[in-house]
Short mmCIF file of N, CA and C and ligand atoms in Angstrom, two decimals:
data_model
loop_
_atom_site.label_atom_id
_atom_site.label_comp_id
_atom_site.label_asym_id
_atom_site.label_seq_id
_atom_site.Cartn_x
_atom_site.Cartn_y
_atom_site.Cartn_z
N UNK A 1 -9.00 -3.51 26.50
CA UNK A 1 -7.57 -3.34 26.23
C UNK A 1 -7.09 -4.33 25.17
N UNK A 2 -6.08 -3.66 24.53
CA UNK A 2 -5.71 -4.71 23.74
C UNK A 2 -4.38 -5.42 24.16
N UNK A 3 -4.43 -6.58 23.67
CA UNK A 3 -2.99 -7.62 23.47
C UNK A 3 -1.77 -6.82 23.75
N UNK A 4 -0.82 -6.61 24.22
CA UNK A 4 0.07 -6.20 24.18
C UNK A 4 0.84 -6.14 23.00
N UNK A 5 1.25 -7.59 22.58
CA UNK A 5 1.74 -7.53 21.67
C UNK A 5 1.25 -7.39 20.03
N UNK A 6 -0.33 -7.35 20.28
CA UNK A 6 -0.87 -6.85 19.11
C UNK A 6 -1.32 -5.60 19.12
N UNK A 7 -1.09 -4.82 20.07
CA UNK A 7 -0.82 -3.34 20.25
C UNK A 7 0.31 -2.94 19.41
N UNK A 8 1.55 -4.05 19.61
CA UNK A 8 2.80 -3.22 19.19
C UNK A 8 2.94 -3.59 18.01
N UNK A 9 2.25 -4.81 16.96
CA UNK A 9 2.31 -4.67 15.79
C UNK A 9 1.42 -3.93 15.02
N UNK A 10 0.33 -3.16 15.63
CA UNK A 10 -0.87 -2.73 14.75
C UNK A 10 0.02 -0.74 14.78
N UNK A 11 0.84 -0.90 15.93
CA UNK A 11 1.72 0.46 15.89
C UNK A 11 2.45 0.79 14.86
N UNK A 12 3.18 -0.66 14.64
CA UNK A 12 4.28 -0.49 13.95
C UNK A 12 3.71 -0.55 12.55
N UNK A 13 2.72 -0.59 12.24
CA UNK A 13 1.76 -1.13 11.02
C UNK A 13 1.64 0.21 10.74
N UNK A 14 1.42 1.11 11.12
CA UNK A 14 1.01 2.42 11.15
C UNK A 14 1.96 3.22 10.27
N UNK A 15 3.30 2.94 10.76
CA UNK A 15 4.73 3.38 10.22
C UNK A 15 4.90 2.64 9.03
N UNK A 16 4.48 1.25 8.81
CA UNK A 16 4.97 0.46 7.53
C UNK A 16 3.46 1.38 6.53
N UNK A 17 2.51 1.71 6.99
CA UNK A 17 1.35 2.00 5.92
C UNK A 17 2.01 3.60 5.86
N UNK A 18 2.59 4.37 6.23
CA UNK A 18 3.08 5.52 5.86
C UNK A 18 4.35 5.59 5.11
N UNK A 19 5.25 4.83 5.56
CA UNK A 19 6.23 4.71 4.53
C UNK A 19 5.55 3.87 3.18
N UNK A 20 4.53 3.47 3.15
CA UNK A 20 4.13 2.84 1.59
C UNK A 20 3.74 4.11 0.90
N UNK A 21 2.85 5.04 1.69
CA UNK A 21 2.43 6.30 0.94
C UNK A 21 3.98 7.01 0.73
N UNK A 22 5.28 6.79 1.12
CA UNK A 22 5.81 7.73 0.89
C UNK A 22 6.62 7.29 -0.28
N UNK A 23 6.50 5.42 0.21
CA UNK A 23 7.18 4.91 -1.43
C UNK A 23 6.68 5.28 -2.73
N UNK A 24 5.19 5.33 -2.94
CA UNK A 24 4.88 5.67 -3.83
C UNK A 24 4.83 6.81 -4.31
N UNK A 25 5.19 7.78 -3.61
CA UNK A 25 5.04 9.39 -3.68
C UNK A 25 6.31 9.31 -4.93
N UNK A 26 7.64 8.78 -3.89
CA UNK A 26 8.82 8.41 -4.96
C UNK A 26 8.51 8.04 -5.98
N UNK A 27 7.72 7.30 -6.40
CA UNK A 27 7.36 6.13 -7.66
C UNK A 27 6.77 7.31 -8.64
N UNK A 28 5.77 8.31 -7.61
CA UNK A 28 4.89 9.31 -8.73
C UNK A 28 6.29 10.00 -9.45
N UNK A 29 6.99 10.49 -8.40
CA UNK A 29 8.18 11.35 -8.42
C UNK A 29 9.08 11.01 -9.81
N UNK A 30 9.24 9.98 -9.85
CA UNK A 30 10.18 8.99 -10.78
C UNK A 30 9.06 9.21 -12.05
N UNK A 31 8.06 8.83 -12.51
CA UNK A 31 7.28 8.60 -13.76
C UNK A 31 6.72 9.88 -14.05
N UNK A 32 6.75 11.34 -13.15
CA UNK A 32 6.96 12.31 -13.58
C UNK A 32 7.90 13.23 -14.33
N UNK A 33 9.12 13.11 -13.97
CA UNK A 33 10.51 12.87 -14.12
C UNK A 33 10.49 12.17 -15.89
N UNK A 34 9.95 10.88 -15.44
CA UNK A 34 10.33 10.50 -17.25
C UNK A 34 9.06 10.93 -18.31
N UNK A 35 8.51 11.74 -17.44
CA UNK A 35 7.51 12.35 -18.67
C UNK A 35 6.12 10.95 -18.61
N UNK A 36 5.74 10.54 -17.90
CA UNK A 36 4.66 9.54 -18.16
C UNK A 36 4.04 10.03 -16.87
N UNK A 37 3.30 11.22 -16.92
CA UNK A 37 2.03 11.67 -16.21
C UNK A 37 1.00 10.84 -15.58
N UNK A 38 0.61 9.87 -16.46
CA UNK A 38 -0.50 9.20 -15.91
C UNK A 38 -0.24 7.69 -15.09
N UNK A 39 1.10 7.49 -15.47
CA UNK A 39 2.10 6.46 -14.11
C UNK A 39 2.00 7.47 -13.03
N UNK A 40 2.06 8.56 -13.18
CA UNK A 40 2.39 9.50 -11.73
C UNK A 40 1.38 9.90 -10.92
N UNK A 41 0.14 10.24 -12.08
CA UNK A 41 -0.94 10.30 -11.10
C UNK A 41 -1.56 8.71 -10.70
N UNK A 42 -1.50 7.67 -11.43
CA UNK A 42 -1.55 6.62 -10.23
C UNK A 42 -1.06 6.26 -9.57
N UNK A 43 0.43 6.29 -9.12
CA UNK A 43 0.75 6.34 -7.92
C UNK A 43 0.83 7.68 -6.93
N UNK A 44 0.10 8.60 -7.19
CA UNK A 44 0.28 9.33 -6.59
C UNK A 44 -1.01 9.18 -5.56
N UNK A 45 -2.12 8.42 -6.11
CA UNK A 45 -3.59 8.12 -5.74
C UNK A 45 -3.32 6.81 -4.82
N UNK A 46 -2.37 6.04 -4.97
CA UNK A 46 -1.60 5.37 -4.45
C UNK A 46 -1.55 5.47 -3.23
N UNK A 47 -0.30 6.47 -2.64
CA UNK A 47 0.47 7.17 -2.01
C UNK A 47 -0.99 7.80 -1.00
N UNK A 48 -2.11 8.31 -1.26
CA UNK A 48 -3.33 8.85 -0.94
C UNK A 48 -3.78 7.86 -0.08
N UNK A 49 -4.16 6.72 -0.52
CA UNK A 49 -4.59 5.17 -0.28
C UNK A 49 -3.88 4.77 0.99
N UNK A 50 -2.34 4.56 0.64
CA UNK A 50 -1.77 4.08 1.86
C UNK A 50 -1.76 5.32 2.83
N UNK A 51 -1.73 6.46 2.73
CA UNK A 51 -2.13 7.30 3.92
C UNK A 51 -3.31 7.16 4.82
N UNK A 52 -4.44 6.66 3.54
CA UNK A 52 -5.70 6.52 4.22
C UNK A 52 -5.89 5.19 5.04
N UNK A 53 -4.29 4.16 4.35
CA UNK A 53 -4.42 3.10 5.46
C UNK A 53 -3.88 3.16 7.03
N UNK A 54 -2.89 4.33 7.04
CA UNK A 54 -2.38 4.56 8.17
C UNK A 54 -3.31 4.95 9.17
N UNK A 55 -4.21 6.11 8.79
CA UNK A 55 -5.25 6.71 9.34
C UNK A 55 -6.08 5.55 10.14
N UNK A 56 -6.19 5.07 8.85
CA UNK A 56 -6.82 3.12 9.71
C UNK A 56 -7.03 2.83 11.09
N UNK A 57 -5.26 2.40 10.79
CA UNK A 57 -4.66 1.92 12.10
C UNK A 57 -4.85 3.01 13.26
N UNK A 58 -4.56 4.05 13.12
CA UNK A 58 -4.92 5.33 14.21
C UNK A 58 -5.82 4.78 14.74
N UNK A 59 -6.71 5.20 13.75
CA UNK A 59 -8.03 5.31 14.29
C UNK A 59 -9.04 4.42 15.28
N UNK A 60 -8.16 2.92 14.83
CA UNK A 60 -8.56 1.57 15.38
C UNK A 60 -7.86 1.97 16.62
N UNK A 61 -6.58 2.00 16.73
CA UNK A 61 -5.93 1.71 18.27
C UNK A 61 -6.38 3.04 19.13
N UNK A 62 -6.84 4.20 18.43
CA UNK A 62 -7.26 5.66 19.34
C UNK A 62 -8.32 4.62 19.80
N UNK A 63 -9.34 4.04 18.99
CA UNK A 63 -10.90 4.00 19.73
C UNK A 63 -10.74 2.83 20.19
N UNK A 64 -9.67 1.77 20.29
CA UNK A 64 -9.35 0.89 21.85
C UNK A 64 -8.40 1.42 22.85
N UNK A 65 -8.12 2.37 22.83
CA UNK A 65 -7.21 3.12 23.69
C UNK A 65 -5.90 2.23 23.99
N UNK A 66 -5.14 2.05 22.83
CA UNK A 66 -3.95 1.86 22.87
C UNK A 66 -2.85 2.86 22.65
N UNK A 67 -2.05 3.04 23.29
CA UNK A 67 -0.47 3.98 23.07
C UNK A 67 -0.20 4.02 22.06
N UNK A 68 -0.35 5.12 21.06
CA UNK A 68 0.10 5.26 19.90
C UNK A 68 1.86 5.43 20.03
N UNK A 69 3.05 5.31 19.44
CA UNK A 69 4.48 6.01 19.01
C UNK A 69 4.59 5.98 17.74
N UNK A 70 4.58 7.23 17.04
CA UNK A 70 5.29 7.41 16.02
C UNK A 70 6.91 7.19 15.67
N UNK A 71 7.10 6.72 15.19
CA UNK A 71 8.89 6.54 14.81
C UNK A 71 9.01 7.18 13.73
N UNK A 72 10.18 7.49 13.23
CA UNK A 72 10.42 8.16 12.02
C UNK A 72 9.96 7.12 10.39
N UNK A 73 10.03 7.81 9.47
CA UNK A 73 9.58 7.18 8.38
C UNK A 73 10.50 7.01 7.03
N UNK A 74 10.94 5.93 6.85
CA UNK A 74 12.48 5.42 6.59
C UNK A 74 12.26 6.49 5.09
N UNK A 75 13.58 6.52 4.58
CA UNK A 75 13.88 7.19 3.00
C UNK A 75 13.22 6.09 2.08
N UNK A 76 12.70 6.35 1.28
CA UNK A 76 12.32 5.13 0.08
C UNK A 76 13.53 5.20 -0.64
N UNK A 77 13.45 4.14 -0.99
CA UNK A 77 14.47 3.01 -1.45
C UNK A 77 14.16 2.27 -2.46
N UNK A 78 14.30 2.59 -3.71
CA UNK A 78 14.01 1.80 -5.09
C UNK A 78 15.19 2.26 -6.08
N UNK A 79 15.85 1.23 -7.12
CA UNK A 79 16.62 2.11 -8.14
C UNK A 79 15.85 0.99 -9.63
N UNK A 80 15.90 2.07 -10.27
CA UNK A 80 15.54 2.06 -11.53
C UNK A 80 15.50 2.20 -12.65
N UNK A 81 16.26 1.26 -13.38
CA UNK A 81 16.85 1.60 -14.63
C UNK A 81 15.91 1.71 -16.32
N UNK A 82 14.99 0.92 -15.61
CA UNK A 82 13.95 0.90 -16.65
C UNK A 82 12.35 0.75 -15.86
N UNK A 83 11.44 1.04 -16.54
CA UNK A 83 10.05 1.69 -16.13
C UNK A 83 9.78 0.36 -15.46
N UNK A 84 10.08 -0.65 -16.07
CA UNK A 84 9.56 -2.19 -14.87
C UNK A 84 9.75 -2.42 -13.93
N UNK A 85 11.30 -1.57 -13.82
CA UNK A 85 11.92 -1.96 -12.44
C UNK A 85 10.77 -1.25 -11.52
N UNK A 86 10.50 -0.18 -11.44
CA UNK A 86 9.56 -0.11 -10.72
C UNK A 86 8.18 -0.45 -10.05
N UNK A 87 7.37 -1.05 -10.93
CA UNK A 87 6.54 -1.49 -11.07
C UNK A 87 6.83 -3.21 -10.33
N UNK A 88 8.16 -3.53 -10.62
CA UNK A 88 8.52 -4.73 -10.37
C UNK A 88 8.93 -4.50 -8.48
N UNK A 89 9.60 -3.55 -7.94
CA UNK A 89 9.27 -3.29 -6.53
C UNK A 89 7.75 -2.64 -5.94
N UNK A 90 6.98 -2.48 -6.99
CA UNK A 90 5.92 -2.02 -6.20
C UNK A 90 5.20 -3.25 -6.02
N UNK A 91 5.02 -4.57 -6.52
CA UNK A 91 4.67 -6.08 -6.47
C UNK A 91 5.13 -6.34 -5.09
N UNK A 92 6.81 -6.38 -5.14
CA UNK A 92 7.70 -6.90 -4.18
C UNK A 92 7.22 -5.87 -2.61
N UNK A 93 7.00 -4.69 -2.88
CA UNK A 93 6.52 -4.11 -1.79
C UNK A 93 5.05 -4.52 -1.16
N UNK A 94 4.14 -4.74 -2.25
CA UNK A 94 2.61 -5.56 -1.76
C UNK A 94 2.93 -6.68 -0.86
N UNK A 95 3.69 -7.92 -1.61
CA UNK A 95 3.73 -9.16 -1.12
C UNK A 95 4.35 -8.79 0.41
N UNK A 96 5.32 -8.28 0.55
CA UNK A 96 5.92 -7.49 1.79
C UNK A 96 4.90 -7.54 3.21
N UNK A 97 3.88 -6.20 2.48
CA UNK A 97 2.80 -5.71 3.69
C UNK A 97 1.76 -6.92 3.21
N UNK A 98 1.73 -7.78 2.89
CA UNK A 98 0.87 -8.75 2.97
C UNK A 98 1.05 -9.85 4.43
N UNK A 99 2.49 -10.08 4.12
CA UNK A 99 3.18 -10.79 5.45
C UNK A 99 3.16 -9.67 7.01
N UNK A 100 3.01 -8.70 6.39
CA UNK A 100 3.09 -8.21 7.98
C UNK A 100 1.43 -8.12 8.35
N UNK A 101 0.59 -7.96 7.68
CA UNK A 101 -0.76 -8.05 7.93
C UNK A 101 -1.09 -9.59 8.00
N UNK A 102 -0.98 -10.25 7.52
CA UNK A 102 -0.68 -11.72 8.01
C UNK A 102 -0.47 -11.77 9.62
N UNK A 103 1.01 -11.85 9.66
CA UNK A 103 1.09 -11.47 11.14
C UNK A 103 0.75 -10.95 12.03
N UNK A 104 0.30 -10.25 11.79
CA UNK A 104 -0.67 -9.32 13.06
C UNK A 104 -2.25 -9.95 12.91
N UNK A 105 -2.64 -10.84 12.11
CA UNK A 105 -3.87 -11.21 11.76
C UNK A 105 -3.61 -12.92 12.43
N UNK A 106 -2.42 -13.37 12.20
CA UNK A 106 -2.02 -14.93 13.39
C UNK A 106 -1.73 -14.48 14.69
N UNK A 107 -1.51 -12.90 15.16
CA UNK A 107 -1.08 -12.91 16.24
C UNK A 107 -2.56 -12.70 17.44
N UNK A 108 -3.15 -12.29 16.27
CA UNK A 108 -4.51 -11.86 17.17
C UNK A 108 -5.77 -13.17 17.31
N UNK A 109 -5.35 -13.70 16.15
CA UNK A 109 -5.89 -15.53 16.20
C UNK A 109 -5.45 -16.24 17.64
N UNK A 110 -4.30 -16.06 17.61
CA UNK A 110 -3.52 -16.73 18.72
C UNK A 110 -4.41 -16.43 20.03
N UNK A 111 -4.46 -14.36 20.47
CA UNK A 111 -4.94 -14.11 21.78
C UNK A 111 -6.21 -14.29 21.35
N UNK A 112 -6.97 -15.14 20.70
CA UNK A 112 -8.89 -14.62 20.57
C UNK A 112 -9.24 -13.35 20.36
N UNK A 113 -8.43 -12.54 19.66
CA UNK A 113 -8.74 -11.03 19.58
C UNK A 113 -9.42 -10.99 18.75
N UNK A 114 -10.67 -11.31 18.22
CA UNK A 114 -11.22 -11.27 17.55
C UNK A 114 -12.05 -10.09 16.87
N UNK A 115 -11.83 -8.67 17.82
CA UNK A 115 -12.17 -7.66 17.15
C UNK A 115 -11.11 -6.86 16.52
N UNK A 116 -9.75 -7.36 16.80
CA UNK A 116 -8.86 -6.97 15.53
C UNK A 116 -8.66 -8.04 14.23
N UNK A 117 -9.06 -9.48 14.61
CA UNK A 117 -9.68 -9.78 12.72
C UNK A 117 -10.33 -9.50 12.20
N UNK A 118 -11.50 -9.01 12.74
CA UNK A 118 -12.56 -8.46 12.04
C UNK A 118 -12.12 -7.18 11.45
N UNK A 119 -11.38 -6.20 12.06
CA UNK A 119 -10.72 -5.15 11.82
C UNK A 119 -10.14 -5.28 10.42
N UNK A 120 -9.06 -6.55 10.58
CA UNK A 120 -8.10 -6.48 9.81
C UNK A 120 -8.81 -7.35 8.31
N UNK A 121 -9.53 -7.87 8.39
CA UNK A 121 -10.51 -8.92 7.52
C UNK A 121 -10.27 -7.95 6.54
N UNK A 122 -10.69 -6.60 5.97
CA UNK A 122 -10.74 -5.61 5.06
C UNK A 122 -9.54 -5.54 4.61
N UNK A 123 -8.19 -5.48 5.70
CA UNK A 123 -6.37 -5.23 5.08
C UNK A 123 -6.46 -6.51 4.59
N UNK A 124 -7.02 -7.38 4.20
CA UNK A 124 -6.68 -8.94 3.90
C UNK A 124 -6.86 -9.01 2.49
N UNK A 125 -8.59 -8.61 2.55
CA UNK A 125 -9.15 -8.36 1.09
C UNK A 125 -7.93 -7.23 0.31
N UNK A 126 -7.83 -5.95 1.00
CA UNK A 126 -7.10 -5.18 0.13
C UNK A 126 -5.70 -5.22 -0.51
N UNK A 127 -5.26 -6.34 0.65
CA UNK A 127 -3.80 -6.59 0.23
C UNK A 127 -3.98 -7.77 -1.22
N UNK A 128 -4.99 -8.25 -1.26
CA UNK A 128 -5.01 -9.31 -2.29
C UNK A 128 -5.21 -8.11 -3.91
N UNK A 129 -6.28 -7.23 -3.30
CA UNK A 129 -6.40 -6.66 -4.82
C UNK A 129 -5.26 -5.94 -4.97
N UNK A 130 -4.80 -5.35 -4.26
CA UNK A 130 -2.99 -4.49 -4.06
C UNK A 130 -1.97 -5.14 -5.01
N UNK A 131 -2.17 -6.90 -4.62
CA UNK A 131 -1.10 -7.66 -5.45
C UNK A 131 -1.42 -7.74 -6.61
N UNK A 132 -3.14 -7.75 -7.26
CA UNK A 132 -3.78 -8.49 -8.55
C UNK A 132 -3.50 -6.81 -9.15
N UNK A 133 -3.26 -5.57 -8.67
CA UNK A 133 -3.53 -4.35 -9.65
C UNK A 133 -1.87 -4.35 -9.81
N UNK A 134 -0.59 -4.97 -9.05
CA UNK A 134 0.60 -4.64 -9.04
C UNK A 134 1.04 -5.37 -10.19
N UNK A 135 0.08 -6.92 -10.36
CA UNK A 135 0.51 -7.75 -11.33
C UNK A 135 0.51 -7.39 -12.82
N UNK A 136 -1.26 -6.76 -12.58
CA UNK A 136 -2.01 -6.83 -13.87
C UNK A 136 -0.62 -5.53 -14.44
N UNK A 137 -0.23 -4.55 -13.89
CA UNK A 137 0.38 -3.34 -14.31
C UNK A 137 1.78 -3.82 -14.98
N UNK A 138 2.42 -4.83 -14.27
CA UNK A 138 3.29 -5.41 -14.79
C UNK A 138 3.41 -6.33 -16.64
N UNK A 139 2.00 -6.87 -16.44
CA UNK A 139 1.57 -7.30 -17.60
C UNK A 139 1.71 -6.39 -18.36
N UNK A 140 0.91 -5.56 -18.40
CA UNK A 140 0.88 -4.51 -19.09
C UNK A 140 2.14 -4.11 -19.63
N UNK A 141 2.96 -3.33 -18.84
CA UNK A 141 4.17 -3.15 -19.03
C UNK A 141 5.09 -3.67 -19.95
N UNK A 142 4.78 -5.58 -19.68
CA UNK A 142 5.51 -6.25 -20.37
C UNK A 142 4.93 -6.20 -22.01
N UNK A 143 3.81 -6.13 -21.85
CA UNK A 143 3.11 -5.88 -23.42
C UNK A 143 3.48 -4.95 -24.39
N UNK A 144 2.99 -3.82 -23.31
CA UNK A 144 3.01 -2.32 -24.69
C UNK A 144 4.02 -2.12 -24.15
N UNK A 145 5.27 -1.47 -22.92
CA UNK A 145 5.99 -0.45 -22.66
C UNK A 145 6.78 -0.57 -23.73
N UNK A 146 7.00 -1.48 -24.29
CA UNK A 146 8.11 -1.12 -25.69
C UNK A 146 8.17 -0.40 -26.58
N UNK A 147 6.72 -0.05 -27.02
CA UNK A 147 6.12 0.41 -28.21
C UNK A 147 5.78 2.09 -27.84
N UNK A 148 6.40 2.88 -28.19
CA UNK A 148 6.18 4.38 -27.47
C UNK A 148 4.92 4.62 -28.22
N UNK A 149 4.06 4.04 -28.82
CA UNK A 149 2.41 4.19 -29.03
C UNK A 149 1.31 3.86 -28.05
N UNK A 150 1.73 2.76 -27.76
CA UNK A 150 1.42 1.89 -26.87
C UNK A 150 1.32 2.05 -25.46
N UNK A 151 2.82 2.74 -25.45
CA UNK A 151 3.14 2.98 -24.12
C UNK A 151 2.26 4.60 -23.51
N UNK A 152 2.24 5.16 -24.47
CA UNK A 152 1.45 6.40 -24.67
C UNK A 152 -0.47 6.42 -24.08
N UNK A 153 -1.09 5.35 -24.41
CA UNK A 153 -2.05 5.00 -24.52
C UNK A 153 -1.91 4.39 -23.09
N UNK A 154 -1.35 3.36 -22.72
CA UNK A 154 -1.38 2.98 -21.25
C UNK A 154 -1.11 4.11 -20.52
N UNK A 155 -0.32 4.96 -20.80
CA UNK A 155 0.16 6.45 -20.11
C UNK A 155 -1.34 6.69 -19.80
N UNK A 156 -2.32 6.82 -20.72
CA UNK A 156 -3.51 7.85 -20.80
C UNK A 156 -3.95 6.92 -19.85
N UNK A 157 -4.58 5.96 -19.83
CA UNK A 157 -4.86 4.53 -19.20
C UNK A 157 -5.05 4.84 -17.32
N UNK A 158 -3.26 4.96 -17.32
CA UNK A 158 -3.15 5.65 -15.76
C UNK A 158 -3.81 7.10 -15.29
N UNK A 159 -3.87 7.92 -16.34
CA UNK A 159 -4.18 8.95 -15.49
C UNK A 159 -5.71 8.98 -15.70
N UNK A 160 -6.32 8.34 -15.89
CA UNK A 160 -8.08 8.20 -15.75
C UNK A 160 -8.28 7.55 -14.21
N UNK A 161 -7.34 6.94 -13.27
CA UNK A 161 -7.73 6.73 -12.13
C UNK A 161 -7.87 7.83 -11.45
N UNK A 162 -8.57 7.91 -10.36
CA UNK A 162 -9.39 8.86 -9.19
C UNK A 162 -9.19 8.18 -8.09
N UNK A 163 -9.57 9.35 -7.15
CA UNK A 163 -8.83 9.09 -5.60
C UNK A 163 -9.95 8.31 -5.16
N UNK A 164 -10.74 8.04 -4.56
CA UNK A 164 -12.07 7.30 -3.69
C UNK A 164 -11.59 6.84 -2.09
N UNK A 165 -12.38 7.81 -0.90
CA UNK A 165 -12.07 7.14 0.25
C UNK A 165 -12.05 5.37 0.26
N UNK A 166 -11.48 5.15 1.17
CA UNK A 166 -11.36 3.57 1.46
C UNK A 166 -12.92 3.29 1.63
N UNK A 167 -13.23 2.26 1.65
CA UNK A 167 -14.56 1.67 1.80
C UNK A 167 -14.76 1.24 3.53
N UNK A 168 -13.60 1.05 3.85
CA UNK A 168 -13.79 0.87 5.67
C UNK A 168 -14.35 1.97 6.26
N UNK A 169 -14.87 2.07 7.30
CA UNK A 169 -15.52 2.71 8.42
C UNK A 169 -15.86 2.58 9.65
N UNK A 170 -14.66 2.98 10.46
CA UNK A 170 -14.88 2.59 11.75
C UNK A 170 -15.71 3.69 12.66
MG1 MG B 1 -1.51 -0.32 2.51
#
């Protein structure tokens, strides 16, 4: 059995990794909208990713037999006046689920749960490259988005990413 209370954050983890797939769905939504295709298909591969992190969590608390509840899955919430702004909440959204995987990673330190760090050891690694691909994009941004040549070419840039299952396997 698990922790009680690391039952109820690895639940609620479930809902925060589905509303990330749904933030980014928005994000594809938005850079489709302004005509930059290949912003849209990477976050749309995105949006794929954090689904496949929700699945995660399922899958972990189905095969310790913890009580799953679904709750509803909030509206995304971003406004954006220019292409950074976005890019600039998708950072602010990483650092976010970094702290809540944190937390559920001190809470299970705390009970000796040691087969949900091991679990979570992988959300640790991923949340770090999550922040280094949110940064590097920002860079970017700040470089070429000015230059509609430039910006064109990073366009192409994005849509050469591909979907790839997660590397976890429970
Ligand atoms: Mg995630």
């Amino acid at each position: 059995m698990l922790n009680e209370k690391v039952a109820e954050l690895l639940n609620t983890q479930v809902n925060k990794e589905f509303y990330s797939a749904y933030l980014y769905l928005a994000f594809s939504n938005y850079f489709s909208e302004e005509g930059l295709n290949g912003f849209s298909n990477w976050y749309l591969i995105q949006a794929q990713e954090e689904r496949d992190h929700a699945m995660l969590f399922v899958q972990y608390m189905q095969n310790n037999d913890a009580k799953i509840t679904f709750e509803a899955i909030g509206k995304p919430e971003f406004s954006a006046e220019k292409h950074i702004d976005v890019l600039n909440a998708g950072l602010k959204h990483e650092r976010y689920v970094t702290g809540l995987i944190n937390n559920i990673y001190g809470t299970a330190y705390e009970v000796k749960d040691f087969r949900t760090m091991q679990f979570l050891d992988w959300f640790v690694k991923e949340q770090g490259e999550e922040e280094t691909n949110a940064n590097d994009l920002i860079k970017k941004m700040e470089l070429f988005g000015s230059d509609p040549k430039s910006l064109y070419l990073l366009d192409q840039e994005m849509a050469a990413r591909t979907y790839a299952a997660p590397s976890l396997v429970l």
